[in-house]
Tab-separated table of C-alpha atoms and ligand atoms in Angstrom:
chain	number	residue	atom	x	y	z
A	56	MET	CA	83.825	-233.350	-89.639
A	57	ILE	CA	84.891	-229.770	-89.014
A	58	VAL	CA	82.569	-227.062	-87.706
A	59	MET	CA	83.783	-223.523	-87.034
A	60	LYS	CA	81.210	-221.031	-85.734
A	61	ASN	CA	81.881	-217.281	-85.608
A	62	VAL	CA	85.540	-217.917	-84.938
A	63	ARG	CA	87.796	-215.013	-84.114
A	64	LYS	CA	91.488	-215.234	-83.322
A	65	GLU	CA	93.326	-212.275	-81.928
A	66	TYR	CA	96.991	-212.816	-81.119
A	67	GLU	CA	98.470	-211.390	-77.930
A	68	ASN	CA	99.989	-208.451	-79.805
A	69	GLY	CA	96.501	-207.420	-80.933
A	70	THR	CA	96.669	-208.809	-84.501
A	71	ASP	CA	93.219	-209.936	-85.620
A	72	ALA	CA	94.238	-212.991	-87.682
A	73	LEU	CA	90.737	-214.445	-88.189
A	74	ASN	CA	87.361	-212.819	-87.761
A	75	GLY	CA	83.859	-214.199	-88.290
A	76	ILE	CA	84.913	-217.570	-89.686
A	77	ASN	CA	81.973	-219.909	-90.307
A	78	LEU	CA	83.010	-223.136	-91.968
A	79	GLU	CA	81.567	-226.646	-92.185
A	80	ILE	CA	83.419	-229.533	-93.761
A	81	GLU	CA	81.483	-232.784	-93.961
A	82	ASP	CA	82.973	-236.250	-93.553
A	83	GLY	CA	84.464	-237.423	-96.839
A	84	GLU	CA	84.911	-233.973	-98.404
A	85	PHE	CA	88.069	-232.735	-100.129
A	86	VAL	CA	88.617	-229.014	-99.542
A	87	PHE	CA	91.353	-226.657	-100.686
A	88	LEU	CA	92.025	-223.711	-98.360
A	89	VAL	CA	93.617	-220.890	-100.343
A	90	GLY	CA	94.440	-217.228	-99.876
A	91	PRO	CA	97.322	-214.776	-99.997
A	92	SER	CA	100.197	-214.840	-97.540
A	93	GLY	CA	99.162	-213.439	-94.176
A	94	SER	CA	95.447	-214.078	-94.790
A	95	GLY	CA	95.097	-216.451	-91.823
A	96	LYS	CA	95.526	-219.951	-93.306
A	97	SER	CA	98.130	-221.152	-90.787
A	98	THR	CA	96.141	-219.663	-87.940
A	99	LEU	CA	93.088	-221.640	-89.082
A	100	VAL	CA	95.134	-224.854	-89.305
A	101	LYS	CA	96.614	-224.302	-85.831
A	102	LEU	CA	93.124	-223.813	-84.401
A	103	LEU	CA	92.099	-227.151	-85.906
A	104	THR	CA	95.137	-229.055	-84.655
A	105	GLY	CA	94.684	-227.566	-81.191
A	106	GLU	CA	98.047	-225.801	-81.252
A	107	ILE	CA	96.305	-222.523	-80.399
A	108	SER	CA	92.797	-221.732	-79.196
A	109	CYS	CA	90.329	-219.190	-80.534
A	110	THR	CA	89.496	-215.884	-78.875
A	111	ASP	CA	85.759	-216.148	-79.653
A	112	GLY	CA	83.519	-218.710	-81.295
A	113	GLU	CA	83.490	-222.496	-81.461
A	114	VAL	CA	85.638	-225.149	-83.124
A	115	HIS	CA	84.426	-228.765	-83.354
A	116	ILE	CA	86.366	-231.602	-84.969
A	117	ASN	CA	85.188	-235.184	-85.356
A	118	GLY	CA	82.684	-234.633	-82.563
A	119	PHE	CA	85.195	-233.064	-80.151
A	120	ASP	CA	84.531	-229.502	-78.966
A	121	LEU	CA	87.967	-227.885	-78.968
A	122	THR	CA	86.713	-224.770	-77.247
A	123	THR	CA	85.940	-226.524	-73.995
A	124	MET	CA	88.140	-229.587	-74.296
A	125	ARG	CA	90.513	-230.551	-71.559
A	126	LEU	CA	94.067	-231.546	-72.395
A	127	SER	CA	93.444	-235.146	-71.323
A	128	ARG	CA	91.029	-235.619	-74.244
A	129	MET	CA	93.337	-233.934	-76.730
A	130	SER	CA	95.282	-237.141	-77.380
A	131	ARG	CA	92.035	-238.892	-78.325
A	132	LEU	CA	91.242	-236.161	-80.821
A	133	ARG	CA	94.746	-236.346	-82.258
A	134	ARG	CA	94.218	-240.022	-83.092
A	135	THR	CA	91.329	-239.093	-85.363
A	136	LEU	CA	93.449	-236.488	-87.131
A	137	GLY	CA	96.542	-236.733	-89.355
A	138	VAL	CA	98.662	-233.671	-90.151
A	139	ILE	CA	101.064	-233.189	-93.057
A	140	PHE	CA	103.514	-230.281	-93.099
A	141	GLN	CA	105.377	-228.418	-95.836
A	142	ASP	CA	108.745	-229.425	-94.354
A	143	PHE	CA	107.827	-233.138	-93.902
A	144	ARG	CA	109.027	-233.219	-90.245
A	145	LEU	CA	110.443	-236.738	-90.455
A	146	ILE	CA	112.810	-238.017	-87.789
A	147	PRO	CA	116.181	-237.857	-89.624
A	148	ASN	CA	117.935	-240.727	-87.847
A	149	LYS	CA	115.082	-243.214	-88.162
A	150	SER	CA	114.339	-245.319	-91.238
A	151	VAL	CA	111.233	-244.847	-93.367
A	152	TYR	CA	109.688	-247.859	-91.625
A	153	GLU	CA	110.527	-246.538	-88.159
A	154	ASN	CA	109.190	-243.065	-88.929
A	155	VAL	CA	105.786	-244.563	-89.696
A	156	ALA	CA	105.923	-247.193	-86.933
A	157	PHE	CA	106.669	-244.478	-84.377
A	158	ALA	CA	103.225	-242.919	-84.921
A	159	LEU	CA	101.665	-246.262	-83.979
A	160	ARG	CA	103.998	-246.950	-81.044
A	161	VAL	CA	103.165	-243.665	-79.315
A	162	VAL	CA	99.505	-244.662	-79.189
A	163	GLY	CA	100.373	-248.098	-77.785
A	164	ALA	CA	99.626	-250.299	-80.822
A	165	LYS	CA	100.686	-253.958	-80.595
A	166	PRO	CA	103.781	-255.108	-82.561
A	167	LYS	CA	101.754	-257.273	-84.985
A	168	LYS	CA	99.350	-254.422	-85.722
A	169	ILE	CA	102.315	-252.058	-86.212
A	170	ARG	CA	103.965	-254.392	-88.741
A	171	GLU	CA	100.769	-254.891	-90.718
A	172	ARG	CA	99.720	-251.263	-90.711
A	173	VAL	CA	103.168	-249.897	-91.648
A	174	GLU	CA	103.372	-252.302	-94.604
A	175	TYR	CA	99.855	-251.307	-95.658
A	176	VAL	CA	100.367	-247.537	-95.594
A	177	LEU	CA	103.829	-247.733	-97.179
A	178	ASP	CA	102.287	-249.801	-99.969
A	179	LEU	CA	99.556	-247.175	-100.357
A	180	VAL	CA	102.139	-244.440	-100.970
A	181	GLY	CA	104.345	-246.725	-103.110
A	182	LEU	CA	107.355	-246.859	-100.792
A	183	VAL	CA	107.554	-250.429	-99.501
A	184	ASP	CA	110.804	-250.886	-101.446
A	185	LYS	CA	112.407	-248.000	-99.561
A	186	LYS	CA	111.298	-248.899	-96.061
A	187	ASP	CA	114.872	-249.365	-94.819
A	188	HIS	CA	116.139	-246.082	-96.273
A	189	MET	CA	116.815	-243.029	-94.155
A	190	PRO	CA	114.884	-239.818	-94.936
A	191	GLY	CA	118.079	-238.105	-96.128
A	192	GLU	CA	118.417	-240.719	-98.882
A	193	LEU	CA	115.029	-239.836	-100.381
A	194	SER	CA	113.832	-237.105	-102.749
A	195	GLY	CA	111.516	-234.382	-101.439
A	196	GLY	CA	108.529	-236.077	-103.065
A	197	GLU	CA	109.423	-239.408	-101.453
A	198	GLN	CA	109.902	-237.784	-98.053
A	199	GLN	CA	106.475	-236.235	-98.326
A	200	ARG	CA	105.026	-239.644	-99.210
A	201	VAL	CA	106.561	-241.031	-96.001
A	202	ALA	CA	104.938	-238.162	-94.104
A	203	ILE	CA	101.610	-239.013	-95.744
A	204	ALA	CA	102.033	-242.678	-94.753
A	205	ARG	CA	102.767	-241.565	-91.200
A	206	ALA	CA	99.678	-239.321	-91.163
A	207	LEU	CA	97.613	-242.337	-92.285
A	208	ALA	CA	99.119	-244.739	-89.758
A	209	ASN	CA	96.369	-244.424	-87.166
A	210	ASN	CA	93.630	-244.511	-89.811
A	211	PRO	CA	92.461	-240.941	-89.118
A	212	ARG	CA	89.070	-239.664	-90.233
A	213	LEU	CA	90.555	-236.325	-91.230
A	214	ILE	CA	93.864	-235.240	-92.729
A	215	ILE	CA	95.027	-231.635	-92.680
A	216	ALA	CA	97.854	-230.891	-95.109
A	217	ASP	CA	99.570	-227.506	-94.698
A	218	GLU	CA	101.241	-226.556	-98.010
A	219	PRO	CA	102.135	-230.216	-98.681
A	220	THR	CA	103.770	-229.446	-102.030
A	221	GLY	CA	105.571	-226.288	-100.903
A	222	ASN	CA	109.015	-227.929	-100.929
A	223	ILE	CA	108.527	-230.238	-103.902
A	224	ASP	CA	109.268	-229.940	-107.632
A	225	PRO	CA	106.231	-229.043	-109.749
A	226	GLU	CA	106.022	-232.429	-111.562
A	227	LEU	CA	106.110	-234.315	-108.278
A	228	SER	CA	103.671	-231.870	-106.676
A	229	ARG	CA	100.994	-233.121	-109.016
A	230	GLU	CA	101.676	-236.730	-107.939
A	231	ILE	CA	101.496	-235.800	-104.268
A	232	MET	CA	98.201	-233.974	-104.773
A	233	GLN	CA	96.842	-236.934	-106.755
A	234	LEU	CA	97.821	-239.210	-103.867
A	235	LEU	CA	95.849	-237.014	-101.452
A	236	VAL	CA	92.874	-237.127	-103.828
A	237	ASP	CA	93.133	-240.948	-104.004
A	238	ILE	CA	93.294	-241.227	-100.204
A	239	ASN	CA	90.215	-238.996	-99.967
A	240	ALA	CA	88.427	-241.281	-102.443
A	241	LYS	CA	88.905	-244.112	-99.928
A	242	GLY	CA	86.954	-242.059	-97.358
A	243	THR	CA	89.380	-239.820	-95.431
A	244	THR	CA	88.270	-236.196	-95.194
A	245	MET	CA	90.970	-233.929	-96.590
A	246	LEU	CA	91.717	-230.244	-95.943
A	247	VAL	CA	94.636	-229.025	-98.060
A	248	VAL	CA	96.169	-225.584	-97.623
A	249	THR	CA	97.932	-224.443	-100.782
A	250	HIS	CA	98.799	-221.387	-102.825
A	251	GLU	CA	99.410	-223.423	-106.000
A	252	ASP	CA	96.622	-222.230	-108.248
A	253	GLU	CA	97.524	-224.587	-111.102
A	254	LEU	CA	97.049	-227.615	-108.884
A	255	VAL	CA	93.802	-226.253	-107.479
A	256	ASP	CA	92.542	-225.674	-111.030
A	257	ARG	CA	93.459	-229.216	-112.073
A	258	PHE	CA	91.231	-230.884	-109.478
A	259	SER	CA	87.650	-229.766	-109.445
A	260	LYS	CA	87.185	-229.586	-105.698
A	261	ARG	CA	85.628	-227.278	-103.136
A	262	VAL	CA	87.793	-224.191	-102.674
A	263	VAL	CA	87.576	-222.004	-99.570
A	264	MET	CA	89.408	-218.714	-99.989
A	265	ILE	CA	90.344	-216.497	-97.077
A	266	LYS	CA	91.566	-212.946	-97.201
A	267	ASP	CA	92.309	-210.640	-94.281
A	268	GLY	CA	91.003	-213.281	-91.875
A	269	LYS	CA	87.618	-213.720	-93.555
A	270	ILE	CA	86.171	-216.294	-95.956
A	271	VAL	CA	85.680	-214.432	-99.226
A	272	ARG	CA	84.757	-217.368	-101.440
A	273	ASP	CA	83.503	-220.917	-100.901
A	274	GLY	CA	82.610	-222.955	-103.948
A	275	THR	CA	83.600	-225.734	-106.300
A	276	GLY	CA	86.060	-225.127	-109.089
A	277	GLY	CA	89.339	-223.378	-109.769
A	278	TYR	CA	91.430	-221.092	-107.629
A	279	TYR	CA	89.792	-217.901	-108.766
A	280	GLY	CA	86.528	-219.551	-109.783
A	281	HIS	CA	84.532	-218.143	-112.653
A	282	GLU	CA	83.528	-214.877	-111.111
B	538	LIG	P1	98.951	-217.304	-93.694
B	538	LIG	O1	99.151	-218.680	-93.170
B	538	LIG	O2	97.758	-217.185	-94.600
B	538	LIG	O3	100.179	-216.730	-94.326
B	538	LIG	P2	98.874	-216.526	-90.873
B	538	LIG	O4	97.754	-217.277	-90.251
B	538	LIG	O5	100.260	-217.012	-90.660
B	538	LIG	O6	98.583	-216.350	-92.453
B	538	LIG	O7	98.818	-215.018	-90.366
B	538	LIG	C1	97.618	-214.245	-90.299
B	538	LIG	C2	97.929	-212.918	-89.588
B	538	LIG	O8	98.277	-213.182	-88.227
B	538	LIG	C3	99.109	-212.173	-90.190
B	538	LIG	O9	98.838	-210.792	-90.082
B	538	LIG	C4	100.267	-212.573	-89.295
B	538	LIG	O10	101.252	-211.577	-89.282
B	538	LIG	C5	99.586	-212.706	-87.951
B	538	LIG	N1	100.232	-213.694	-87.061
B	538	LIG	C6	100.498	-215.013	-87.335
B	538	LIG	N2	101.057	-215.618	-86.279
B	538	LIG	C7	101.146	-214.682	-85.304
B	538	LIG	C8	101.625	-214.697	-83.954
B	538	LIG	N3	102.111	-215.809	-83.381
B	538	LIG	N4	101.552	-213.538	-83.251
B	538	LIG	C9	101.048	-212.424	-83.797
B	538	LIG	N5	100.568	-212.334	-85.055
B	538	LIG	C10	100.617	-213.449	-85.809
């Protein structure tokens, strides 16, 4: 679950990137975060992943209070959270299998658990057949599916996807978004940042729109809603 209360983020150069953000996302929800370039979407995502901290207000994720949290607890939060990026961020010289297994190794999972879990998540994204391939041998859509499998490796309660279809052909973008919807249907909370209005319109989900650092719309339906 995500709770943001009166969040403000001012960067060191004085830019007010977010101001007065109040947002609650319940466990199990699927939420699109939309808005024009420069509206504050990446800033919001970075606040949630703990990459930056807010200037004022409170941020809580999965029961962790990020505002007061010490670094030592950050790794525990990260295990409850999976992140997917526009540029995939796979390790280029490791196989598909190893890219996913790595996420489990860094948290100290046992070899048997790693084998079982990697097979399971690769099956979920339809890539078991390509587990020995290197990322460079895969299409953009396939690389993003590996990244999704990696994000799922530690069975997170929440996945944050930052423009997950930004580097993918339109036909495949739909498949990737459908995959995220299917994963959400199995219980993982999903926050998806996107500017692709056609995709947002296709899935009737909650849409949070930000503009100039403020939430200007929060409701179910298409990108622009039926205002
Ligand atoms: P979006 O992801 O919606 O394009 P951002 O969160 O990247 O928006 O940016 C919101 C505002 O904050 C913009 O005015 C941007 O120029 C500014 N900004 C983003 N990152 C920084 C930074 N590191 N330092 C200063 N200003 C920044």
